[in-house]
Short mmCIF file of C-alpha atoms and ligand atoms in Angstrom, two decimals:
data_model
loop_
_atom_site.label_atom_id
_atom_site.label_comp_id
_atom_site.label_asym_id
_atom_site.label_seq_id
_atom_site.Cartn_x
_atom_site.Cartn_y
_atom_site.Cartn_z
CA UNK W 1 47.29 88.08 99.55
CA UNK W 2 45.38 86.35 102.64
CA UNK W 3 44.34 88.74 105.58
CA UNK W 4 46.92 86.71 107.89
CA UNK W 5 49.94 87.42 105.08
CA UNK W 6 48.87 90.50 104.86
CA UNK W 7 48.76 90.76 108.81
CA UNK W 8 52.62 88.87 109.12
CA UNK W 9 53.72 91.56 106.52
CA UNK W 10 52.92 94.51 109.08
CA UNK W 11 54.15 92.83 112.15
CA UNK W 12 57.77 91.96 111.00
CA UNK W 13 57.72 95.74 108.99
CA UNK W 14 57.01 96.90 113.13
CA UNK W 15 60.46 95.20 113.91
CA UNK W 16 62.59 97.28 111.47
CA UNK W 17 64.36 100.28 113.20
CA UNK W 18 62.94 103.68 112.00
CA UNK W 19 66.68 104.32 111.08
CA UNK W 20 66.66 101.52 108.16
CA UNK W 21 63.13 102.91 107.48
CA UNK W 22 64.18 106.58 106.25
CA UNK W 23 67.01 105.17 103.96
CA UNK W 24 65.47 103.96 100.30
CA UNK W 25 67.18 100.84 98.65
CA UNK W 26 70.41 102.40 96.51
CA UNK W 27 69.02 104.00 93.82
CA UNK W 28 72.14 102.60 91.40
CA UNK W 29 71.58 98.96 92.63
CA UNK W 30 67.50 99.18 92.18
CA UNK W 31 67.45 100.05 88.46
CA UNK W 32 70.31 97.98 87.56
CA UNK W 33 68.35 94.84 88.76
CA UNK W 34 66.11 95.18 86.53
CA UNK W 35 68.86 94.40 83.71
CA UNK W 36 70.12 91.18 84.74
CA UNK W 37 66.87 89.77 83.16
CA UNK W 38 67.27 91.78 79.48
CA UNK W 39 69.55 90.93 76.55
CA UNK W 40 71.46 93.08 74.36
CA UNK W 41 71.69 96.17 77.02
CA UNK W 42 74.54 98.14 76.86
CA UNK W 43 75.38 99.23 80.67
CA UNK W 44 76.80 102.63 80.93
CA UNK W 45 75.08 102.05 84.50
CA UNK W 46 77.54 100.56 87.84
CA UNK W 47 80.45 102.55 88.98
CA UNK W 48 83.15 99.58 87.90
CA UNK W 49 85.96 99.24 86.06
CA UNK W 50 85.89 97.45 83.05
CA UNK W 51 89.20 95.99 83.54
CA UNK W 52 90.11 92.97 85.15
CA UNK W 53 92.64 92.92 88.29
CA UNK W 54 96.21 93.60 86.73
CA UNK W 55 97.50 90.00 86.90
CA UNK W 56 100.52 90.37 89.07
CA UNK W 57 98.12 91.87 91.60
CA UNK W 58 96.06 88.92 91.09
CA UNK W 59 99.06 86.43 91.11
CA UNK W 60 100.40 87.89 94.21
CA UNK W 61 96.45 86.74 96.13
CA UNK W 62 96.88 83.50 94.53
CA UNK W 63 100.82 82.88 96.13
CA UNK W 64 99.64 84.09 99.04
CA UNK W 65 97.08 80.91 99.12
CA UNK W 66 99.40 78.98 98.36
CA UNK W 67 101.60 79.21 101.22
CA UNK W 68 98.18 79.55 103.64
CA UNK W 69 98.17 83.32 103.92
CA UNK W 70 94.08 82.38 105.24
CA UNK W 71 94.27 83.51 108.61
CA UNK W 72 92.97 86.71 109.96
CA UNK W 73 94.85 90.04 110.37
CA UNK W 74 95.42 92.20 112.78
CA UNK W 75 92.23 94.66 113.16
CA UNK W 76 94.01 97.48 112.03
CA UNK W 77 95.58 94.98 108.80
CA UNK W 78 98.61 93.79 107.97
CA UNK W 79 101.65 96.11 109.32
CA UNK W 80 103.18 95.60 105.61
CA UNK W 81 100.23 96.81 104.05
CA UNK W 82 100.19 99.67 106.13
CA UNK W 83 103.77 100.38 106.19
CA UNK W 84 103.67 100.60 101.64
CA UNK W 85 100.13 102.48 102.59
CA UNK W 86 102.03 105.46 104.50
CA UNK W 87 105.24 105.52 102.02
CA UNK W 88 102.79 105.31 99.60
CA UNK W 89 101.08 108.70 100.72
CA UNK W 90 104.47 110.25 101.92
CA UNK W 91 105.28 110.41 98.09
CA UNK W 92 102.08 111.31 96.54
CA UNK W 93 101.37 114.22 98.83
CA UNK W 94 104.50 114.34 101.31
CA UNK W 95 101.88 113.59 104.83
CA UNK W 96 103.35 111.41 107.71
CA UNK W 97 100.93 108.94 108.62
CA UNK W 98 102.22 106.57 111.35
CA UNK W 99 101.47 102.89 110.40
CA UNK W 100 100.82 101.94 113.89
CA UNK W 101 97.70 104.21 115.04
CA UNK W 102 97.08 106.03 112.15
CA UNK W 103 95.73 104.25 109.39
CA UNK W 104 93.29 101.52 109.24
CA UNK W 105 92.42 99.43 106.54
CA UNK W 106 89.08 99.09 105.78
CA UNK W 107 86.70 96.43 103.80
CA UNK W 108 86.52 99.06 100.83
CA UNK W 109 85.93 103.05 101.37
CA UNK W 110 81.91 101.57 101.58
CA UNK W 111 83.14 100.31 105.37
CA UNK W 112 85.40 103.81 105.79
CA UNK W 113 82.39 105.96 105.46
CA UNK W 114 80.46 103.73 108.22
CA UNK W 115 83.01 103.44 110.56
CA UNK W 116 83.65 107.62 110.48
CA UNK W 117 80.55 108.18 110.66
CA UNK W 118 78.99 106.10 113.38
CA UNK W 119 82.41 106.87 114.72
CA UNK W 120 81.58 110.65 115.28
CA UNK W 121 77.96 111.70 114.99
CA UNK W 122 75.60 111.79 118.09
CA UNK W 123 72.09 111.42 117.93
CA UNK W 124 70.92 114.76 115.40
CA UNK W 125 74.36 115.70 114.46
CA UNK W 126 74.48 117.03 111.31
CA UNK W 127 76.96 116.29 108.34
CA UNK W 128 76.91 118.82 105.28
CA UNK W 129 77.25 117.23 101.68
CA UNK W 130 77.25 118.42 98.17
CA UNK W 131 73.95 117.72 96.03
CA UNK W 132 73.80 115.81 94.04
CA UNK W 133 76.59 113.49 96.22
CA UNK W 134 77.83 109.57 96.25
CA UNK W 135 74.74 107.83 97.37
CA UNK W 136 76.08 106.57 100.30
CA UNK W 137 76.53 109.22 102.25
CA UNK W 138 73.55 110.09 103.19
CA UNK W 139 72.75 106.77 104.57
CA UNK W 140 75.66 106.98 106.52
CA UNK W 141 74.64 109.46 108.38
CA UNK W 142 70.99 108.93 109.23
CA UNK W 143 72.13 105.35 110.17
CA UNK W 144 74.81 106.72 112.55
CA UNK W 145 71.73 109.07 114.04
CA UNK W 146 72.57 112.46 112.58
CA UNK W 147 70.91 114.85 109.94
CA UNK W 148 72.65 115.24 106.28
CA UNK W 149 72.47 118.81 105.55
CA UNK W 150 72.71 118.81 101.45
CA UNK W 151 74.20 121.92 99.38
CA UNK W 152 72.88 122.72 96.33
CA UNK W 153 75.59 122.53 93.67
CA UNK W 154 75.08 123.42 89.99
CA UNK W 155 76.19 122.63 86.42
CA UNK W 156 76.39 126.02 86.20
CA UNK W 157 79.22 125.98 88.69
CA UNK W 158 80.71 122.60 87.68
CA UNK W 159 79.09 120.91 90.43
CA UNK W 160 81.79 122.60 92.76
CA UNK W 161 80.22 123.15 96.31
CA UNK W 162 81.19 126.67 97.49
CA UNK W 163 82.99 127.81 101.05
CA UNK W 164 80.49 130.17 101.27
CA UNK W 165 77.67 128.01 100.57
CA UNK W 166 78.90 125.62 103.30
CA UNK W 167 79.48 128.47 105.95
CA UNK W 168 75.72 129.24 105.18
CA UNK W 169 74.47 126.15 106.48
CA UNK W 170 76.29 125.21 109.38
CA UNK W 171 74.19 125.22 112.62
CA UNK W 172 75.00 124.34 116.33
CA UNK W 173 74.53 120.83 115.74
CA UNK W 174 76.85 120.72 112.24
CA UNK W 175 80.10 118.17 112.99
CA UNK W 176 81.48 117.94 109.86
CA UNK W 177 81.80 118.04 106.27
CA UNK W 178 81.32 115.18 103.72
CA UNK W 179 82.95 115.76 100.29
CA UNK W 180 84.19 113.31 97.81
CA UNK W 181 86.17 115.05 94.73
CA UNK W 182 86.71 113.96 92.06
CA UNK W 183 83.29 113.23 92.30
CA UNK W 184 80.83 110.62 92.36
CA UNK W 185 78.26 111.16 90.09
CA UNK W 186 79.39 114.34 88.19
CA UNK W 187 82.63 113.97 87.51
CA UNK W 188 83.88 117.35 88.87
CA UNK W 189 87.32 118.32 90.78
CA UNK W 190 87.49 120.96 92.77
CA UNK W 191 90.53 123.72 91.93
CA UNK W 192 92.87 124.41 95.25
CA UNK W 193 91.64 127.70 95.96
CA UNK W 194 87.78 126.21 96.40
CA UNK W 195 89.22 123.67 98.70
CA UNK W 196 91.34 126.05 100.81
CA UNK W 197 88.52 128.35 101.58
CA UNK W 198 86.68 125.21 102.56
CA UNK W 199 89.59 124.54 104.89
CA UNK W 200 89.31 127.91 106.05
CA UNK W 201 85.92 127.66 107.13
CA UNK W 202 86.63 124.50 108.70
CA UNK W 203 89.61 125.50 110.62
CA UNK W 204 87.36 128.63 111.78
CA UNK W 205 84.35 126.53 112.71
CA UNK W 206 86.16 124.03 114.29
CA UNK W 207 84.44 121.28 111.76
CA UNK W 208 85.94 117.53 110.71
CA UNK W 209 86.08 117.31 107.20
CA UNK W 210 85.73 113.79 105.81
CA UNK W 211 87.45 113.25 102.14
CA UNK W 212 86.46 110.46 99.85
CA UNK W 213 89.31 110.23 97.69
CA UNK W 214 88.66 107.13 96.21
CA UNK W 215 89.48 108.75 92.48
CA UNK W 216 92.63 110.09 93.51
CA UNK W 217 94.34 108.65 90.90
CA UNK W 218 91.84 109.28 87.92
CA UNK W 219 92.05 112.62 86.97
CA UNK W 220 92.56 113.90 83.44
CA UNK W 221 94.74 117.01 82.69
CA UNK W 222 94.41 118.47 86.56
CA UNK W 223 96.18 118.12 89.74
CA UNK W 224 94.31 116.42 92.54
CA UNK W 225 94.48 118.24 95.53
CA UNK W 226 94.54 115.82 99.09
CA UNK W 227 92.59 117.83 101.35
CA UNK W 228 94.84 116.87 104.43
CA UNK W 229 97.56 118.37 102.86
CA UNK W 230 96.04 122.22 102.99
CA UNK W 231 97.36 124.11 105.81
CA UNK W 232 96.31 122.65 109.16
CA UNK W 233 94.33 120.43 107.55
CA UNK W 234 95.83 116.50 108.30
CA UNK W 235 94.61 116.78 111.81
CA UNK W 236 90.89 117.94 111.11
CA UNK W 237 90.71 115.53 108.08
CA UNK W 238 89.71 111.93 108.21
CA UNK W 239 90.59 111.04 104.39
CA UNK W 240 88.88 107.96 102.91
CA UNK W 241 90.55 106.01 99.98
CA UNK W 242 90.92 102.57 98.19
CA UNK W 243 91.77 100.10 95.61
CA UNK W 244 88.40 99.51 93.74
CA UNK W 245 88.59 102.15 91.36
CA UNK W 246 92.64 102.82 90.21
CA UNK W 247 93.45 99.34 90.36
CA UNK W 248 90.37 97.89 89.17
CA UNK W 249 89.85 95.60 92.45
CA UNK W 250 85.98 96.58 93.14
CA UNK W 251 85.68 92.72 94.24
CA UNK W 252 88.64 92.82 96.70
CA UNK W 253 86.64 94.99 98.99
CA UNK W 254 89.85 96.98 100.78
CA UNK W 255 89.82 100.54 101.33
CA UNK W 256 91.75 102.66 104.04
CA UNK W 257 91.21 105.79 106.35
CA UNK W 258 93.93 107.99 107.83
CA UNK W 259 93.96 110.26 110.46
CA UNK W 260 94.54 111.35 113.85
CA UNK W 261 95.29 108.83 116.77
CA UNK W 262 91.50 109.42 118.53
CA UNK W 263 89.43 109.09 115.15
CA UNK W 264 91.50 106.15 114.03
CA UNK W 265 90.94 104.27 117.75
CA UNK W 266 87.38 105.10 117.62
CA UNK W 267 86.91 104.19 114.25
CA UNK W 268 89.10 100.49 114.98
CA UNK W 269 86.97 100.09 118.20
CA UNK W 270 83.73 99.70 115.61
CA UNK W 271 85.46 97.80 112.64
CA UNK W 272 86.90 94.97 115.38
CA UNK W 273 84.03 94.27 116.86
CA UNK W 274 82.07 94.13 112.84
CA UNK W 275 84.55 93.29 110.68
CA UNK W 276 87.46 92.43 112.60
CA UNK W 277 89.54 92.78 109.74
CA UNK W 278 89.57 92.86 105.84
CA UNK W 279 89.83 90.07 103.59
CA UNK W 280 93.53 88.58 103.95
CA UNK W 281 93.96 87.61 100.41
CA UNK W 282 92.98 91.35 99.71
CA UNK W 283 95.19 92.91 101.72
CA UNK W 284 97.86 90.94 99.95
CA UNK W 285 96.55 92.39 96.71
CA UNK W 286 96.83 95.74 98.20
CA UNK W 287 100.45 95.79 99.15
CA UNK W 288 101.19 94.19 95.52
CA UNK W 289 99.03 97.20 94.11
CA UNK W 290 100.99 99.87 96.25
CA UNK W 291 104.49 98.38 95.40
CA UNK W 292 104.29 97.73 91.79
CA UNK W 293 100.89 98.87 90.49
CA UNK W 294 101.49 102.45 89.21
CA UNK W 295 102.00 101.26 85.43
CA UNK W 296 99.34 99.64 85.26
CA UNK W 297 97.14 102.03 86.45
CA UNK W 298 98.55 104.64 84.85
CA UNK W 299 97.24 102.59 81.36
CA UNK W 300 93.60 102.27 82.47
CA UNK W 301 93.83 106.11 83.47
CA UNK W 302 95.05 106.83 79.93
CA UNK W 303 92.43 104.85 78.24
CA UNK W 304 89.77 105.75 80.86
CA UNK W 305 90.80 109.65 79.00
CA UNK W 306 90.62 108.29 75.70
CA UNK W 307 87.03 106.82 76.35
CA UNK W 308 86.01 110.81 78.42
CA UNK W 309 86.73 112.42 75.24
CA UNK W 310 84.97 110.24 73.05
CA UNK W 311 81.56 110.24 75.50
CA UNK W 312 80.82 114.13 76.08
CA UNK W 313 81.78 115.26 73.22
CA UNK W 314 78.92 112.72 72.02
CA UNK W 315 76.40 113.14 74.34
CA UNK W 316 76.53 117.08 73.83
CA UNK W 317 76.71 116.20 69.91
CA UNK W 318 73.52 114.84 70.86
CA UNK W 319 71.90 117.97 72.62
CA UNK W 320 72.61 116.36 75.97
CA UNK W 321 74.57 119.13 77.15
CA UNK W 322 77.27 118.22 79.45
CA UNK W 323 80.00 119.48 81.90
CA UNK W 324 83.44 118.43 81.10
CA UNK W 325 84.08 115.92 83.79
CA UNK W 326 87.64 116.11 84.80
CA UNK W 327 87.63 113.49 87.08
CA UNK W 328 86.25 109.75 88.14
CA UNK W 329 84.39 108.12 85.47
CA UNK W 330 81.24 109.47 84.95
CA UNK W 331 79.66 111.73 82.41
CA UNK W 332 76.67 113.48 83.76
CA UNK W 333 74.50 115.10 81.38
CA UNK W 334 71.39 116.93 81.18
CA UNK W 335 68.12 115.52 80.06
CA UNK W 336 66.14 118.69 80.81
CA UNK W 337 65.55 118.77 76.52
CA UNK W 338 63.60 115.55 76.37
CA UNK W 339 61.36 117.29 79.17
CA UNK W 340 61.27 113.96 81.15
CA UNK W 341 62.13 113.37 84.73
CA UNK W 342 65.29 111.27 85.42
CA UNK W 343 63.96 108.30 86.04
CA UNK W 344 61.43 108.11 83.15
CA UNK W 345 64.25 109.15 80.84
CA UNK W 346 66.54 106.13 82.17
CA UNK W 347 63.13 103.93 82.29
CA UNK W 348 62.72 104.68 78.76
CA UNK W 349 66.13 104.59 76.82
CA UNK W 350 66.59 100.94 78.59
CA UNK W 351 63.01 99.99 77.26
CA UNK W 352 63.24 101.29 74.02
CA UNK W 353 66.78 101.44 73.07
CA UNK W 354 68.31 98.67 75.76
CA UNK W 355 71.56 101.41 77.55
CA UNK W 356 71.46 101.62 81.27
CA UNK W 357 72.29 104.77 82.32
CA UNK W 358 71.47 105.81 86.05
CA UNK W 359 68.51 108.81 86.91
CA UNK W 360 70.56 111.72 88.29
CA UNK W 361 67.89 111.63 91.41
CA UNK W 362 69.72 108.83 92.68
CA UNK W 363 71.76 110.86 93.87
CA UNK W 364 69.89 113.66 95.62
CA UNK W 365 67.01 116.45 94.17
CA UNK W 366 70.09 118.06 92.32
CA UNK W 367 70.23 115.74 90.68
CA UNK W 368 66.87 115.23 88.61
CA UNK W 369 67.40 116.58 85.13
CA UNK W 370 70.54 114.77 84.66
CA UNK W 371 71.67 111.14 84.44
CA UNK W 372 74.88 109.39 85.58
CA UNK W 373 76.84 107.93 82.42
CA UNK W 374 80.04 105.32 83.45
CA UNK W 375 82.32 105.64 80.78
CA UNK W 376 84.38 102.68 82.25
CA UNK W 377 83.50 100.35 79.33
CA UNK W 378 84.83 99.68 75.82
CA UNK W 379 85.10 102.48 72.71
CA UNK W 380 82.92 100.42 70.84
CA UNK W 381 80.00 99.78 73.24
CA UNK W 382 80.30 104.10 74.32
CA UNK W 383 80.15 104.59 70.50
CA UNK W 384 76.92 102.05 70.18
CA UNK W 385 75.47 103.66 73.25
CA UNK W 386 75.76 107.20 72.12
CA UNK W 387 74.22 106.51 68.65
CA UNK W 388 71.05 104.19 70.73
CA UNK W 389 70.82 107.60 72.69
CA UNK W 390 70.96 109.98 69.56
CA UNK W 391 68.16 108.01 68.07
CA UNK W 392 66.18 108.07 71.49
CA UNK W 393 66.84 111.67 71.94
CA UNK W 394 65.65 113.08 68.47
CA UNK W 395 62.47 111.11 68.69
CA UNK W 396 61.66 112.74 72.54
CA UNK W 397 63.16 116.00 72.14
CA UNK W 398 60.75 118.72 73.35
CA UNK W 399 59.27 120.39 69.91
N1 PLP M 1 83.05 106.46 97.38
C1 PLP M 1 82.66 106.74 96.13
C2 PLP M 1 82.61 108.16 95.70
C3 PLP M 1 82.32 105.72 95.24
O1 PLP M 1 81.95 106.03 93.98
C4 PLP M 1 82.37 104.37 95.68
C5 PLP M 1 81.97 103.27 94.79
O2 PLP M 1 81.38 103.46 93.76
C6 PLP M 1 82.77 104.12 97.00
C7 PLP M 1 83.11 105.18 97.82
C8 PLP M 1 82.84 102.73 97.55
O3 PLP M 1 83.99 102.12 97.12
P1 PLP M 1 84.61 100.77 97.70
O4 PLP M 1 84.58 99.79 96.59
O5 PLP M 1 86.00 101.12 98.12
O6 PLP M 1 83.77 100.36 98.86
#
């Protein structure tokens, strides 16, 4: 490299705000470009659903084309969309969210999780998490100008965070709490009486409590408790959810957040003057999804189960033992046998045995020893995968 490359390297690195300089590049999106350029990988890697669109959610995008549905929305979307949105959570978990200064739709629970959080945090405000946690949402925060506070949680304690736990690291400068069950990368739900002494210590330290609920719908055997519907808990909740996951729309980018008048306006103020408003043809896809997609996604849900089953009880067949993930659709099991980090482990299988799984660091320090599997793919490629990794696994297992 010449000395005046090198030179117009560090000058335009001196432009970047020290903000984008503490966040690293996703940790999911950095390995995983490394496999568009192999052949023959299976990917238990990205978070996606292996299904297409049901068609009639499709169909209803395509219709709405048709008769020029290509204008832009109100900022807050379309009042249909948010009307089916609020019956829609009415019946799951019996909360009244007006349509009109409640709820905003959102380009995907990825924009949700900005908007909150530039939304509330002030410069050094800090946020407590779970560890290991969705990698977003530590960005989130340190680009809204706060502090992430992580909590160690533990396979041990089936990578619940405890009230306790939380209470023990709140400061003067905590604003709220970040937790997204069923969770993103372990799998885990939390029981109700976790989650009410968590809304106990909220309510007592007068904390927001933002809920990612974007795998509402894919849990397997348990309930899912919405946090806004433990006592007192709608007004101090902001709750985050979406379409990608339950109705396999990851590509139709709309999400929502509900909650009180003041968060909602602040949070609208940010998203019209960014986004103005999400995709129209999306939003179309959404109120399709709300009215008539339960079946549908009640069948992926059931297969999603039949696909669980099949994938721990393999990987722990293996000697990569691993919680029983009740929720979402990840497996996350430890590597600590094989004596290798994360990342080498991940680096390896991919090199020698061509799966993609992601390193469990990814998503924060508690997460080294473990790696992320997405069982959102066919019985036959899990099956392949597991018997790649039982092959890999015997030949590094620590003597
Ligand atoms: N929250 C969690 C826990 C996720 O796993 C994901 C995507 O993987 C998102 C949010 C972002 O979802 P969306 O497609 O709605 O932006």
């Amino acid at each position: 490299m010449s000395i005046s490359s090198r030179n117009k390297q560090r000058t335009y690195r001196s432009f970047l705000s020290s903000r984008v300089g503490q966040i690293s590049p996703s940790g999911i999106r950095k390995f995983f470009d490394l496999l568009s350029s192999m052949e023959g990988v299976i990917s238990l890697g990205v978070g996606e659903p292996d299904f297409s669109t049901p068609w009639h959610i499709s169909e209803a995008a395509i219709h709405s084309l048709e008769r020029g549905y290509t204008m832009y929305t109100s900022n807050l979307g379309m009042p249909e969309l948010r009307q089916e949105l609020s019956r829609y959570l009415r019946n799951s978990y019996n909360l009244e969210y007006d349509p009109n200064g409640e709820l905003l739709i959102t380009v995907g629970v990825s924009e949700a999780l900005d908007l909150v959080t530039r939304a509330i945090i002030d410069r050094g405000d800090e946020v407590i998490m779970p560890d290991p946690h969705y990698v977003s949402y530590d960005a989130c925060v340190i680009l809204a100008g706060g502090q992430p506070v992580k909590v160690p949680t533990s396979q041990e304690d089936n990578f619940e965070i405890s009230a306790a736990e939380i209470e023990a690291h709140i400061t003067d400068k905590t604003k709220a709490i970040l937790i997204g069950y069923p969770a993103n990368p372990t799998g885990a739900v939390m029981p109700r009486d976790t989650l009410s002494q968590i809304a106990e210590v909220a309510r007592r330290r007068h904390l927001l409590v933002i809920s990612d609920e974007i795998y509402a719908k894919l849990v397997y055997g348990v309930e899912h408790i919405c946090f806004a519907t433990l006592p007192d808990m709608k007004e101090n909740t902001i709750l985050l959810g979406g379409f990608s996951k339950a109705y396999a729309m990851t590509g139709w980018r709309i999400g929502y957040a509900a909650a009180t008048r003041e968060i909602i306006a602040a949070m609208t103020k940010i998203h019209q003057y960014t986004i103005m408003s999400a995709s129209t043809m999306g939003q179309v896809a959404a109120i399709e999804a709300l009215k008539s997609g339960e079946n549908s996604a009640a069948e992926m849900v059931e297969d999603y189960n039949r696909r669980r089953l099949v994938m721990v009880k393999g990987l722990n067949d293996i000697g990569l033992s691993c919680f029983e993930p009740k929720g979402a659709f990840y497996a996350f099991p430890s590597i600590k046998t094989t004596g290798m980090t994360s990342e080498e482990f991940a680096e390896k299988l991919l090199g020698e045995e061509k799966v993609a799984v992601v390193p469990g660091n990814a998503f924060g320090k508690c997460g080294e020893g473990y790696v992320r599997c997405c069982y959102a793919t066919s019985l036959a490629d899990i099956e392949e995968a597991l018997s790649r990794m039982k092959r890999f696994v015997s030949k590094h297992r620590l003597a």
